[in-house]
Amino acid sequence: MAKYGMVIDITKCNGCFNCFLACRDEYCGNDFPPYSASQPMTGQSWMQIIEKERGKYPKVKVVYTPVPCMHCDDASCIKAATGGAIYKRADGIVIIDPKKSQGQKGLVSACPYRVIFWNEEKQIPQKCTFCAHLLDQGWKAPRCVEVCPTGALTFGNLDDANSGVARLMKSGKVEVLHPEYGLKEKVTYIGLPKRFIAGAVVFGDTDECGEGAKVTLQGKGEKRVTKTDNYGDFEFERLKLDKAYRVKVENAGYRPYEIEVNTKVDVYLGDIVLARIPMAKSTKMKSIKTKRTKTKGTKAKAKKRY
Ligand code: SF4
Ligand code: SF4
């Protein structure tokens, strides 16, 4: 018997809502006993897409997080239900029985993920079933997975070491959306947003983009180094939440810049203007002399060549 699970790769989700629409297409006006009664035309999202804006102008990022039922192994909804209204199938899919759950409105708040919806007309709680009726007919994945154009959703048998979902689970990159709930979720994520620190370096003497400057980020037990791109921009992603860091910007011939930051929120440092170190008089003379000598040498060589 398969044990089903899903891995959602946030870095691939572009918020197109295809998964949400496929879910509504499958369930609005369609009953699939004994797993689900039809979904109302409005008010329910068995696959929610949560849009989150990160950072502040001019450094803003948007992240989309698809959130279905997590089909938890230690599901709080099952514990809250009476009369066997919610149960787990042998393949791990958590089902709300549309008959036995009649009138149990309290189940809506039994799930901390808020993925159970109340059907006012039918007086039943409802949620994602991983398209159990289709899997029973031999489908390999639920409708949402079938329609995702970017491959952000991977579904399959967790017990099959060769399945895509099992391989992703072993990649060491997956995490649950809310580990603090402790529900042993069977839906996991890759690329959940953390914190970023970003900025733009400008060379003060020329007012040009500070390309190629070295930027060092240091926090407790962590050190990262990067270089600014041709716009002078730099960014450190996937940083820990609420952690103290020190950012140092260096470029030869300019005074280094240092700042302490905390990742309570995403941080955009704005324009960091590096000041030119004034050249000492003797060094300046020496440098001009060297330049002239070099020019002379070049000319001499040029003469020789022609
Ligand atoms: S996510 Fe919520 S509704 Fe789904 S199985 Fe877990 S506790 Fe139940
Ligand atoms: S279909 Fe795929 S890309 Fe589109 S919102 Fe859903 S998970 Fe994201």
PDB file of C-alpha atoms and ligand atoms in Angstrom:
ATOM      1  CA  MET A   1       0.000   0.000   0.000  1.00  0.00           C
ATOM      2  CA  ALA A   2       1.319   3.406  -1.036  1.00  0.00           C
ATOM      3  CA  LYS A   3       1.793   6.194   1.521  1.00  0.00           C
ATOM      4  CA  TYR A   4       1.010   9.438  -0.217  1.00  0.00           C
ATOM      5  CA  GLY A   5       2.737  12.757   0.275  1.00  0.00           C
ATOM      6  CA  MET A   6       3.421  15.995  -1.554  1.00  0.00           C
ATOM      7  CA  VAL A   7       6.424  18.312  -1.789  1.00  0.00           C
ATOM      8  CA  ILE A   8       5.751  21.931  -2.784  1.00  0.00           C
ATOM      9  CA  ASP A   9       8.696  23.851  -4.215  1.00  0.00           C
ATOM     10  CA  ILE A  10       8.030  27.507  -3.465  1.00  0.00           C
ATOM     11  CA  THR A  11      10.871  28.624  -5.722  1.00  0.00           C
ATOM     12  CA  LYS A  12       8.957  27.221  -8.711  1.00  0.00           C
ATOM     13  CA  CYS A  13       5.517  28.611  -7.865  1.00  0.00           C
ATOM     14  CA  ASN A  14       4.578  31.712  -9.859  1.00  0.00           C
ATOM     15  CA  GLY A  15       1.138  32.179  -8.345  1.00  0.00           C
ATOM     16  CA  CYS A  16      -0.775  31.309 -11.540  1.00  0.00           C
ATOM     17  CA  PHE A  17      -3.658  29.766  -9.523  1.00  0.00           C
ATOM     18  CA  ASN A  18      -4.016  26.853 -11.980  1.00  0.00           C
ATOM     19  CA  CYS A  19      -3.980  24.391  -9.074  1.00  0.00           C
ATOM     20  CA  PHE A  20      -6.703  26.330  -7.267  1.00  0.00           C
ATOM     21  CA  LEU A  21      -8.851  26.456 -10.432  1.00  0.00           C
ATOM     22  CA  ALA A  22      -8.396  22.747 -11.227  1.00  0.00           C
ATOM     23  CA  CYS A  23      -9.509  21.946  -7.686  1.00  0.00           C
ATOM     24  CA  ARG A  24     -12.628  24.059  -8.065  1.00  0.00           C
ATOM     25  CA  ASP A  25     -13.326  22.520 -11.478  1.00  0.00           C
ATOM     26  CA  GLU A  26     -13.146  19.062  -9.938  1.00  0.00           C
ATOM     27  CA  TYR A  27     -15.279  19.672  -6.870  1.00  0.00           C
ATOM     28  CA  CYS A  28     -17.782  22.479  -7.576  1.00  0.00           C
ATOM     29  CA  GLY A  29     -21.106  20.791  -8.250  1.00  0.00           C
ATOM     30  CA  ASN A  30     -19.614  17.271  -8.075  1.00  0.00           C
ATOM     31  CA  ASP A  31     -20.129  14.734  -5.289  1.00  0.00           C
ATOM     32  CA  PHE A  32     -17.558  11.987  -4.810  1.00  0.00           C
ATOM     33  CA  PRO A  33     -18.988   9.724  -2.111  1.00  0.00           C
ATOM     34  CA  PRO A  34     -17.813   8.549   0.333  1.00  0.00           C
ATOM     35  CA  TYR A  35     -14.956  11.107   0.258  1.00  0.00           C
ATOM     36  CA  SER A  36     -16.501  14.456  -0.512  1.00  0.00           C
ATOM     37  CA  ALA A  37     -19.704  16.348  -1.207  1.00  0.00           C
ATOM     38  CA  SER A  38     -19.730  19.124  -3.808  1.00  0.00           C
ATOM     39  CA  GLN A  39     -17.945  22.363  -3.011  1.00  0.00           C
ATOM     40  CA  PRO A  40     -19.987  25.609  -3.080  1.00  0.00           C
ATOM     41  CA  MET A  41     -19.275  28.000  -5.981  1.00  0.00           C
ATOM     42  CA  THR A  42     -17.738  30.608  -3.654  1.00  0.00           C
ATOM     43  CA  GLY A  43     -16.035  30.820  -0.300  1.00  0.00           C
ATOM     44  CA  GLN A  44     -13.810  27.725  -0.270  1.00  0.00           C
ATOM     45  CA  SER A  45     -10.179  27.195  -1.351  1.00  0.00           C
ATOM     46  CA  TRP A  46      -9.091  23.623  -0.775  1.00  0.00           C
ATOM     47  CA  MET A  47      -5.826  24.712  -2.369  1.00  0.00           C
ATOM     48  CA  GLN A  48      -5.043  28.196  -1.088  1.00  0.00           C
ATOM     49  CA  ILE A  49      -2.360  30.373  -2.640  1.00  0.00           C
ATOM     50  CA  ILE A  50      -0.967  32.723  -0.027  1.00  0.00           C
ATOM     51  CA  GLU A  51       0.737  35.756  -1.501  1.00  0.00           C
ATOM     52  CA  LYS A  52       3.356  37.469   0.633  1.00  0.00           C
ATOM     53  CA  GLU A  53       5.290  40.625  -0.106  1.00  0.00           C
ATOM     54  CA  ARG A  54       8.825  40.755   1.261  1.00  0.00           C
ATOM     55  CA  GLY A  55      11.118  43.733   1.781  1.00  0.00           C
ATOM     56  CA  LYS A  56      10.265  47.328   1.024  1.00  0.00           C
ATOM     57  CA  TYR A  57      10.517  49.615  -1.984  1.00  0.00           C
ATOM     58  CA  PRO A  58      12.692  49.527  -4.064  1.00  0.00           C
ATOM     59  CA  LYS A  59      13.661  45.979  -3.016  1.00  0.00           C
ATOM     60  CA  VAL A  60      10.411  44.047  -2.966  1.00  0.00           C
ATOM     61  CA  LYS A  61       9.887  40.329  -3.599  1.00  0.00           C
ATOM     62  CA  VAL A  62       6.634  38.397  -3.855  1.00  0.00           C
ATOM     63  CA  VAL A  63       6.371  34.796  -2.693  1.00  0.00           C
ATOM     64  CA  TYR A  64       3.442  32.453  -3.374  1.00  0.00           C
ATOM     65  CA  THR A  65       2.796  29.581  -0.992  1.00  0.00           C
ATOM     66  CA  PRO A  66       0.235  26.951  -2.040  1.00  0.00           C
ATOM     67  CA  VAL A  67      -1.466  25.511   1.049  1.00  0.00           C
ATOM     68  CA  PRO A  68      -3.668  22.396   0.829  1.00  0.00           C
ATOM     69  CA  CYS A  69      -4.593  20.080   3.715  1.00  0.00           C
ATOM     70  CA  MET A  70      -1.318  18.642   5.038  1.00  0.00           C
ATOM     71  CA  HIS A  71      -2.760  15.124   5.526  1.00  0.00           C
ATOM     72  CA  CYS A  72      -1.059  14.981   8.911  1.00  0.00           C
ATOM     73  CA  ASP A  73      -0.097  11.717  10.604  1.00  0.00           C
ATOM     74  CA  ASP A  74      -0.911  13.304  13.954  1.00  0.00           C
ATOM     75  CA  ALA A  75      -3.929  15.285  12.767  1.00  0.00           C
ATOM     76  CA  SER A  76      -5.608  17.568  15.284  1.00  0.00           C
ATOM     77  CA  CYS A  77      -8.798  17.483  13.193  1.00  0.00           C
ATOM     78  CA  ILE A  78      -9.128  13.690  13.664  1.00  0.00           C
ATOM     79  CA  LYS A  79      -8.789  14.108  17.431  1.00  0.00           C
ATOM     80  CA  ALA A  80     -11.447  16.838  17.485  1.00  0.00           C
ATOM     81  CA  ALA A  81     -13.993  14.951  15.363  1.00  0.00           C
ATOM     82  CA  THR A  82     -16.727  12.830  16.922  1.00  0.00           C
ATOM     83  CA  GLY A  83     -18.292   9.617  15.628  1.00  0.00           C
ATOM     84  CA  GLY A  84     -15.402   8.908  13.243  1.00  0.00           C
ATOM     85  CA  ALA A  85     -16.250  11.983  11.155  1.00  0.00           C
ATOM     86  CA  ILE A  86     -12.584  12.382  10.147  1.00  0.00           C
ATOM     87  CA  TYR A  87     -10.335   9.410   9.518  1.00  0.00           C
ATOM     88  CA  LYS A  88      -7.057   8.479   7.867  1.00  0.00           C
ATOM     89  CA  ARG A  89      -7.023   5.990   5.032  1.00  0.00           C
ATOM     90  CA  ALA A  90      -4.355   3.292   4.943  1.00  0.00           C
ATOM     91  CA  ASP A  91      -2.553   5.317   2.252  1.00  0.00           C
ATOM     92  CA  GLY A  92      -2.300   8.318   4.607  1.00  0.00           C
ATOM     93  CA  ILE A  93      -5.059  10.484   3.099  1.00  0.00           C
ATOM     94  CA  VAL A  94      -7.141  12.281   5.733  1.00  0.00           C
ATOM     95  CA  ILE A  95     -10.834  12.298   4.842  1.00  0.00           C
ATOM     96  CA  ILE A  96     -13.777  14.203   6.306  1.00  0.00           C
ATOM     97  CA  ASP A  97     -16.795  11.934   5.960  1.00  0.00           C
ATOM     98  CA  PRO A  98     -19.522  14.158   4.444  1.00  0.00           C
ATOM     99  CA  LYS A  99     -22.273  12.252   6.250  1.00  0.00           C
ATOM    100  CA  LYS A 100     -20.726  11.656   9.682  1.00  0.00           C
ATOM    101  CA  SER A 101     -19.421  15.223   9.918  1.00  0.00           C
ATOM    102  CA  GLN A 102     -22.878  16.768   9.479  1.00  0.00           C
ATOM    103  CA  GLY A 103     -23.322  19.661  11.910  1.00  0.00           C
ATOM    104  CA  GLN A 104     -19.761  19.542  13.313  1.00  0.00           C
ATOM    105  CA  LYS A 105     -18.936  23.194  12.640  1.00  0.00           C
ATOM    106  CA  GLY A 106     -16.308  23.226  15.402  1.00  0.00           C
ATOM    107  CA  LEU A 107     -14.011  21.161  13.162  1.00  0.00           C
ATOM    108  CA  VAL A 108     -13.272  24.284  11.121  1.00  0.00           C
ATOM    109  CA  SER A 109     -11.182  25.647  13.987  1.00  0.00           C
ATOM    110  CA  ALA A 110      -9.642  22.252  14.855  1.00  0.00           C
ATOM    111  CA  CYS A 111      -7.033  22.691  12.131  1.00  0.00           C
ATOM    112  CA  PRO A 112      -4.299  25.245  12.860  1.00  0.00           C
ATOM    113  CA  TYR A 113      -3.581  25.503   9.119  1.00  0.00           C
ATOM    114  CA  ARG A 114      -7.138  26.773   8.578  1.00  0.00           C
ATOM    115  CA  VAL A 115      -7.748  24.475   5.605  1.00  0.00           C
ATOM    116  CA  ILE A 116     -11.172  23.193   6.709  1.00  0.00           C
ATOM    117  CA  PHE A 117     -14.118  25.185   5.318  1.00  0.00           C
ATOM    118  CA  TRP A 118     -17.740  25.244   6.415  1.00  0.00           C
ATOM    119  CA  ASN A 119     -20.430  24.492   3.839  1.00  0.00           C
ATOM    120  CA  GLU A 120     -23.394  26.518   5.095  1.00  0.00           C
ATOM    121  CA  GLU A 121     -25.890  24.953   2.707  1.00  0.00           C
ATOM    122  CA  LYS A 122     -24.955  21.340   3.450  1.00  0.00           C
ATOM    123  CA  GLN A 123     -23.929  22.019   7.078  1.00  0.00           C
ATOM    124  CA  ILE A 124     -20.666  20.086   6.713  1.00  0.00           C
ATOM    125  CA  PRO A 125     -16.932  20.832   7.068  1.00  0.00           C
ATOM    126  CA  GLN A 126     -14.913  20.256   3.875  1.00  0.00           C
ATOM    127  CA  LYS A 127     -11.277  20.153   2.713  1.00  0.00           C
ATOM    128  CA  CYS A 128      -8.776  18.722   0.218  1.00  0.00           C
ATOM    129  CA  THR A 129      -8.915  14.934  -0.243  1.00  0.00           C
ATOM    130  CA  PHE A 130      -5.741  14.614  -2.393  1.00  0.00           C
ATOM    131  CA  CYS A 131      -8.360  13.645  -5.055  1.00  0.00           C
ATOM    132  CA  ALA A 132      -8.762  10.238  -3.361  1.00  0.00           C
ATOM    133  CA  HIS A 133     -11.568   9.285  -5.806  1.00  0.00           C
ATOM    134  CA  LEU A 134      -9.182   9.748  -8.760  1.00  0.00           C
ATOM    135  CA  LEU A 135      -6.284   7.888  -7.102  1.00  0.00           C
ATOM    136  CA  ASP A 136      -8.706   4.994  -6.499  1.00  0.00           C
ATOM    137  CA  GLN A 137      -9.378   4.997 -10.257  1.00  0.00           C
ATOM    138  CA  GLY A 138      -5.665   4.710 -11.003  1.00  0.00           C
ATOM    139  CA  TRP A 139      -4.669   8.366 -11.337  1.00  0.00           C
ATOM    140  CA  LYS A 140      -1.056   9.010 -10.349  1.00  0.00           C
ATOM    141  CA  ALA A 141      -1.640  12.465  -8.851  1.00  0.00           C
ATOM    142  CA  PRO A 142      -4.414  14.900  -7.822  1.00  0.00           C
ATOM    143  CA  ARG A 143      -5.767  17.467 -10.303  1.00  0.00           C
ATOM    144  CA  CYS A 144      -3.692  20.332  -8.838  1.00  0.00           C
ATOM    145  CA  VAL A 145      -0.446  18.451  -9.506  1.00  0.00           C
ATOM    146  CA  GLU A 146      -1.532  17.509 -13.034  1.00  0.00           C
ATOM    147  CA  VAL A 147      -2.132  21.120 -14.041  1.00  0.00           C
ATOM    148  CA  CYS A 148       0.805  22.883 -12.402  1.00  0.00           C
ATOM    149  CA  PRO A 149       2.792  24.339 -15.338  1.00  0.00           C
ATOM    150  CA  THR A 150       6.040  24.817 -13.440  1.00  0.00           C
ATOM    151  CA  GLY A 151       6.366  21.461 -11.688  1.00  0.00           C
ATOM    152  CA  ALA A 152       6.114  23.130  -8.279  1.00  0.00           C
ATOM    153  CA  LEU A 153       3.997  20.264  -6.927  1.00  0.00           C
ATOM    154  CA  THR A 154       5.427  16.749  -6.637  1.00  0.00           C
ATOM    155  CA  PHE A 155       3.103  13.994  -5.462  1.00  0.00           C
ATOM    156  CA  GLY A 156       3.644  10.294  -4.991  1.00  0.00           C
ATOM    157  CA  ASN A 157       4.382   7.316  -2.815  1.00  0.00           C
ATOM    158  CA  LEU A 158       6.671   8.221   0.073  1.00  0.00           C
ATOM    159  CA  ASP A 159       7.491   4.540   0.610  1.00  0.00           C
ATOM    160  CA  ASP A 160       8.806   4.108  -2.933  1.00  0.00           C
ATOM    161  CA  ALA A 161      12.463   5.161  -2.788  1.00  0.00           C
ATOM    162  CA  ASN A 162      12.448   5.784  -6.556  1.00  0.00           C
ATOM    163  CA  SER A 163       9.473   8.144  -6.561  1.00  0.00           C
ATOM    164  CA  GLY A 164      10.126  11.846  -7.147  1.00  0.00           C
ATOM    165  CA  VAL A 165       8.496  12.749  -3.860  1.00  0.00           C
ATOM    166  CA  ALA A 166      10.629  10.281  -1.869  1.00  0.00           C
ATOM    167  CA  ARG A 167      13.795  11.578  -3.525  1.00  0.00           C
ATOM    168  CA  LEU A 168      12.896  15.162  -2.657  1.00  0.00           C
ATOM    169  CA  MET A 169      12.139  14.120   0.917  1.00  0.00           C
ATOM    170  CA  LYS A 170      15.653  12.695   1.150  1.00  0.00           C
ATOM    171  CA  SER A 171      17.282  15.776  -0.406  1.00  0.00           C
ATOM    172  CA  GLY A 172      17.604  17.462   2.970  1.00  0.00           C
ATOM    173  CA  LYS A 173      15.908  20.572   1.551  1.00  0.00           C
ATOM    174  CA  VAL A 174      12.346  19.963   2.704  1.00  0.00           C
ATOM    175  CA  GLU A 175      10.675  21.447   5.748  1.00  0.00           C
ATOM    176  CA  VAL A 176       7.146  21.711   7.061  1.00  0.00           C
ATOM    177  CA  LEU A 177       5.255  24.975   6.875  1.00  0.00           C
ATOM    178  CA  HIS A 178       4.628  25.176  10.628  1.00  0.00           C
ATOM    179  CA  PRO A 179       6.866  22.769  12.551  1.00  0.00           C
ATOM    180  CA  GLU A 180       5.597  24.348  15.778  1.00  0.00           C
ATOM    181  CA  TYR A 181       2.205  22.633  15.261  1.00  0.00           C
ATOM    182  CA  GLY A 182       3.862  19.200  15.520  1.00  0.00           C
ATOM    183  CA  LEU A 183       1.273  17.420  13.338  1.00  0.00           C
ATOM    184  CA  LYS A 184       3.650  15.174  11.317  1.00  0.00           C
ATOM    185  CA  GLU A 185       2.513  16.742   8.051  1.00  0.00           C
ATOM    186  CA  LYS A 186       2.677  14.751   4.810  1.00  0.00           C
ATOM    187  CA  VAL A 187       2.875  17.931   2.727  1.00  0.00           C
ATOM    188  CA  THR A 188       6.300  19.530   2.935  1.00  0.00           C
ATOM    189  CA  TYR A 189       8.029  22.486   1.311  1.00  0.00           C
ATOM    190  CA  ILE A 190      11.221  23.492  -0.443  1.00  0.00           C
ATOM    191  CA  GLY A 191      12.389  27.106  -0.465  1.00  0.00           C
ATOM    192  CA  LEU A 192      10.149  28.555   2.229  1.00  0.00           C
ATOM    193  CA  PRO A 193      11.015  32.249   2.539  1.00  0.00           C
ATOM    194  CA  LYS A 194      13.427  33.239   5.302  1.00  0.00           C
ATOM    195  CA  ARG A 195      15.048  36.660   5.556  1.00  0.00           C
ATOM    196  CA  PHE A 196      17.252  38.640   3.194  1.00  0.00           C
ATOM    197  CA  ILE A 197      19.739  41.475   3.561  1.00  0.00           C
ATOM    198  CA  ALA A 198      20.394  43.482   0.407  1.00  0.00           C
ATOM    199  CA  GLY A 199      21.882  46.789  -0.653  1.00  0.00           C
ATOM    200  CA  ALA A 200      23.456  48.755  -3.512  1.00  0.00           C
ATOM    201  CA  VAL A 201      27.035  50.045  -3.561  1.00  0.00           C
ATOM    202  CA  VAL A 202      27.920  53.363  -5.199  1.00  0.00           C
ATOM    203  CA  PHE A 203      31.453  54.762  -5.709  1.00  0.00           C
ATOM    204  CA  GLY A 204      31.249  58.219  -4.137  1.00  0.00           C
ATOM    205  CA  ASP A 205      33.905  59.909  -6.299  1.00  0.00           C
ATOM    206  CA  THR A 206      32.384  58.944  -9.648  1.00  0.00           C
ATOM    207  CA  ASP A 207      28.752  58.377  -8.566  1.00  0.00           C
ATOM    208  CA  GLU A 208      28.868  55.125 -10.516  1.00  0.00           C
ATOM    209  CA  CYS A 209      27.531  51.651  -9.608  1.00  0.00           C
ATOM    210  CA  GLY A 210      30.038  49.969  -7.326  1.00  0.00           C
ATOM    211  CA  GLU A 211      30.598  46.822  -9.340  1.00  0.00           C
ATOM    212  CA  GLY A 212      32.824  44.085  -7.943  1.00  0.00           C
ATOM    213  CA  ALA A 213      32.950  45.317  -4.335  1.00  0.00           C
ATOM    214  CA  LYS A 214      33.454  42.592  -1.732  1.00  0.00           C
ATOM    215  CA  VAL A 215      30.580  42.225   0.740  1.00  0.00           C
ATOM    216  CA  THR A 216      31.020  40.086   3.847  1.00  0.00           C
ATOM    217  CA  LEU A 217      28.154  39.012   6.084  1.00  0.00           C
ATOM    218  CA  GLN A 218      28.965  37.698   9.533  1.00  0.00           C
ATOM    219  CA  GLY A 219      26.666  36.379  12.225  1.00  0.00           C
ATOM    220  CA  LYS A 220      27.121  33.886  15.067  1.00  0.00           C
ATOM    221  CA  GLY A 221      28.563  30.719  13.478  1.00  0.00           C
ATOM    222  CA  GLU A 222      27.923  32.017   9.976  1.00  0.00           C
ATOM    223  CA  LYS A 223      30.018  33.828   7.392  1.00  0.00           C
ATOM    224  CA  ARG A 224      29.160  34.547   3.751  1.00  0.00           C
ATOM    225  CA  VAL A 225      31.032  36.558   1.132  1.00  0.00           C
ATOM    226  CA  THR A 226      29.728  37.891  -2.164  1.00  0.00           C
ATOM    227  CA  LYS A 227      30.593  40.520  -4.790  1.00  0.00           C
ATOM    228  CA  THR A 228      28.345  43.278  -6.063  1.00  0.00           C
ATOM    229  CA  ASP A 229      26.988  42.851  -9.587  1.00  0.00           C
ATOM    230  CA  ASN A 230      27.297  45.354 -12.427  1.00  0.00           C
ATOM    231  CA  TYR A 231      24.551  47.498 -10.877  1.00  0.00           C
ATOM    232  CA  GLY A 232      26.407  47.516  -7.573  1.00  0.00           C
ATOM    233  CA  ASP A 233      23.697  45.320  -6.019  1.00  0.00           C
ATOM    234  CA  PHE A 234      24.262  42.538  -3.519  1.00  0.00           C
ATOM    235  CA  GLU A 235      21.975  40.206  -1.608  1.00  0.00           C
ATOM    236  CA  PHE A 236      22.165  37.490   1.024  1.00  0.00           C
ATOM    237  CA  GLU A 237      19.083  35.213   0.983  1.00  0.00           C
ATOM    238  CA  ARG A 238      17.686  32.526   3.274  1.00  0.00           C
ATOM    239  CA  LEU A 239      19.040  34.081   6.462  1.00  0.00           C
ATOM    240  CA  LYS A 240      17.820  33.129   9.920  1.00  0.00           C
ATOM    241  CA  LEU A 241      14.930  35.093  11.417  1.00  0.00           C
ATOM    242  CA  ASP A 242      15.701  37.629  14.137  1.00  0.00           C
ATOM    243  CA  LYS A 243      19.469  37.216  14.066  1.00  0.00           C
ATOM    244  CA  ALA A 244      22.206  39.842  14.474  1.00  0.00           C
ATOM    245  CA  TYR A 245      24.571  40.242  11.527  1.00  0.00           C
ATOM    246  CA  ARG A 246      27.448  42.534  10.577  1.00  0.00           C
ATOM    247  CA  VAL A 247      27.764  43.612   6.945  1.00  0.00           C
ATOM    248  CA  LYS A 248      31.115  44.897   5.637  1.00  0.00           C
ATOM    249  CA  VAL A 249      31.635  46.401   2.171  1.00  0.00           C
ATOM    250  CA  GLU A 250      35.207  46.732   0.841  1.00  0.00           C
ATOM    251  CA  ASN A 251      36.760  47.881  -2.398  1.00  0.00           C
ATOM    252  CA  ALA A 252      40.412  48.789  -3.054  1.00  0.00           C
ATOM    253  CA  GLY A 253      41.001  52.549  -2.877  1.00  0.00           C
ATOM    254  CA  TYR A 254      37.785  53.191  -0.874  1.00  0.00           C
ATOM    255  CA  ARG A 255      37.066  53.416   2.838  1.00  0.00           C
ATOM    256  CA  PRO A 256      35.339  50.203   4.027  1.00  0.00           C
ATOM    257  CA  TYR A 257      31.738  50.477   5.226  1.00  0.00           C
ATOM    258  CA  GLU A 258      30.337  48.443   8.126  1.00  0.00           C
ATOM    259  CA  ILE A 259      26.866  48.166   9.636  1.00  0.00           C
ATOM    260  CA  GLU A 260      25.049  46.012  12.228  1.00  0.00           C
ATOM    261  CA  VAL A 261      21.672  44.653  11.162  1.00  0.00           C
ATOM    262  CA  ASN A 262      18.996  42.403  12.636  1.00  0.00           C
ATOM    263  CA  THR A 263      16.790  40.139  10.542  1.00  0.00           C
ATOM    264  CA  LYS A 264      13.547  40.702  12.464  1.00  0.00           C
ATOM    265  CA  VAL A 265      12.349  41.789   9.018  1.00  0.00           C
ATOM    266  CA  ASP A 266      13.884  41.651   5.534  1.00  0.00           C
ATOM    267  CA  VAL A 267      16.531  44.367   5.333  1.00  0.00           C
ATOM    268  CA  TYR A 268      17.302  46.658   2.403  1.00  0.00           C
ATOM    269  CA  LEU A 269      20.250  48.894   3.223  1.00  0.00           C
ATOM    270  CA  GLY A 270      19.665  51.216   0.273  1.00  0.00           C
ATOM    271  CA  ASP A 271      22.598  52.986  -1.433  1.00  0.00           C
ATOM    272  CA  ILE A 272      25.906  52.509   0.341  1.00  0.00           C
ATOM    273  CA  VAL A 273      28.215  55.277  -0.890  1.00  0.00           C
ATOM    274  CA  LEU A 274      31.898  54.352  -0.577  1.00  0.00           C
ATOM    275  CA  ALA A 275      34.257  57.300  -0.076  1.00  0.00           C
ATOM    276  CA  ARG A 276      37.527  57.402  -2.034  1.00  0.00           C
ATOM    277  CA  ILE A 277      40.681  57.319   0.120  1.00  0.00           C
ATOM    278  CA  PRO A 278      42.655  60.458  -0.786  1.00  0.00           C
ATOM    279  CA  MET A 279      46.060  59.562  -2.247  1.00  0.00           C
ATOM    280  CA  ALA A 280      49.128  60.689  -0.250  1.00  0.00           C
ATOM    281  CA  LYS A 281      51.190  63.416  -2.083  1.00  0.00           C
ATOM    282  CA  SER A 282      54.363  61.302  -2.448  1.00  0.00           C
ATOM    283  CA  THR A 283      52.352  58.270  -3.617  1.00  0.00           C
ATOM    284  CA  LYS A 284      50.548  60.520  -6.091  1.00  0.00           C
ATOM    285  CA  MET A 285      53.847  61.791  -7.563  1.00  0.00           C
ATOM    286  CA  LYS A 286      55.243  58.277  -7.668  1.00  0.00           C
ATOM    287  CA  SER A 287      52.129  57.063  -9.421  1.00  0.00           C
ATOM    288  CA  ILE A 288      52.315  59.837 -12.070  1.00  0.00           C
ATOM    289  CA  LYS A 289      56.028  59.075 -12.595  1.00  0.00           C
ATOM    290  CA  THR A 290      55.333  55.364 -13.031  1.00  0.00           C
ATOM    291  CA  LYS A 291      52.559  56.201 -15.470  1.00  0.00           C
ATOM    292  CA  ARG A 292      54.880  58.388 -17.550  1.00  0.00           C
ATOM    293  CA  THR A 293      57.642  55.801 -17.507  1.00  0.00           C
ATOM    294  CA  LYS A 294      55.138  53.156 -18.626  1.00  0.00           C
ATOM    295  CA  THR A 295      53.896  55.411 -21.442  1.00  0.00           C
ATOM    296  CA  LYS A 296      57.487  56.103 -22.477  1.00  0.00           C
ATOM    297  CA  GLY A 297      58.275  52.408 -22.492  1.00  0.00           C
ATOM    298  CA  THR A 298      55.212  51.659 -24.579  1.00  0.00           C
ATOM    299  CA  LYS A 299      56.133  54.363 -27.072  1.00  0.00           C
ATOM    300  CA  ALA A 300      59.713  53.043 -27.257  1.00  0.00           C
ATOM    301  CA  LYS A 301      58.445  49.557 -27.927  1.00  0.00           C
ATOM    302  CA  ALA A 302      56.041  50.945 -30.476  1.00  0.00           C
ATOM    303  CA  LYS A 303      58.849  52.724 -32.181  1.00  0.00           C
ATOM    304  CA  LYS A 304      60.885  49.560 -32.201  1.00  0.00           C
ATOM    305  CA  ARG A 305      58.064  47.583 -33.749  1.00  0.00           C
ATOM    306  CA  TYR A 306      57.557  49.951 -36.637  1.00  0.00           C
TER     307      TYR A 306
HETATM  308  S1  SF4 B   1      -3.799  20.063   7.847  1.00  0.00           S
HETATM  309 FE1  SF4 B   1      -5.497  20.358   9.236  1.00  0.00          FE
HETATM  310  S2  SF4 B   1      -7.242  19.441   8.205  1.00  0.00           S
HETATM  311 FE2  SF4 B   1      -5.435  18.629   7.215  1.00  0.00          FE
HETATM  312  S3  SF4 B   1      -4.991  16.698   8.298  1.00  0.00           S
HETATM  313 FE3  SF4 B   1      -3.764  18.315   9.268  1.00  0.00          FE
HETATM  314  S4  SF4 B   1      -5.034  19.001  10.972  1.00  0.00           S
HETATM  315 FE4  SF4 B   1      -6.406  17.883   9.581  1.00  0.00          FE
HETATM  316  S1  SF4 B   2      -0.376  25.665 -10.397  1.00  0.00           S
HETATM  317 FE1  SF4 B   2       1.740  25.458  -9.694  1.00  0.00          FE
HETATM  318  S2  SF4 B   2       2.708  27.450 -10.209  1.00  0.00           S
HETATM  319 FE2  SF4 B   2       0.470  27.750 -10.354  1.00  0.00          FE
HETATM  320  S3  SF4 B   2      -0.097  28.507  -8.300  1.00  0.00           S
HETATM  321 FE3  SF4 B   2      -0.370  26.286  -8.253  1.00  0.00          FE
HETATM  322  S4  SF4 B   2       1.587  25.483  -7.453  1.00  0.00           S
HETATM  323 FE4  SF4 B   2       1.945  27.619  -8.098  1.00  0.00          FE
END
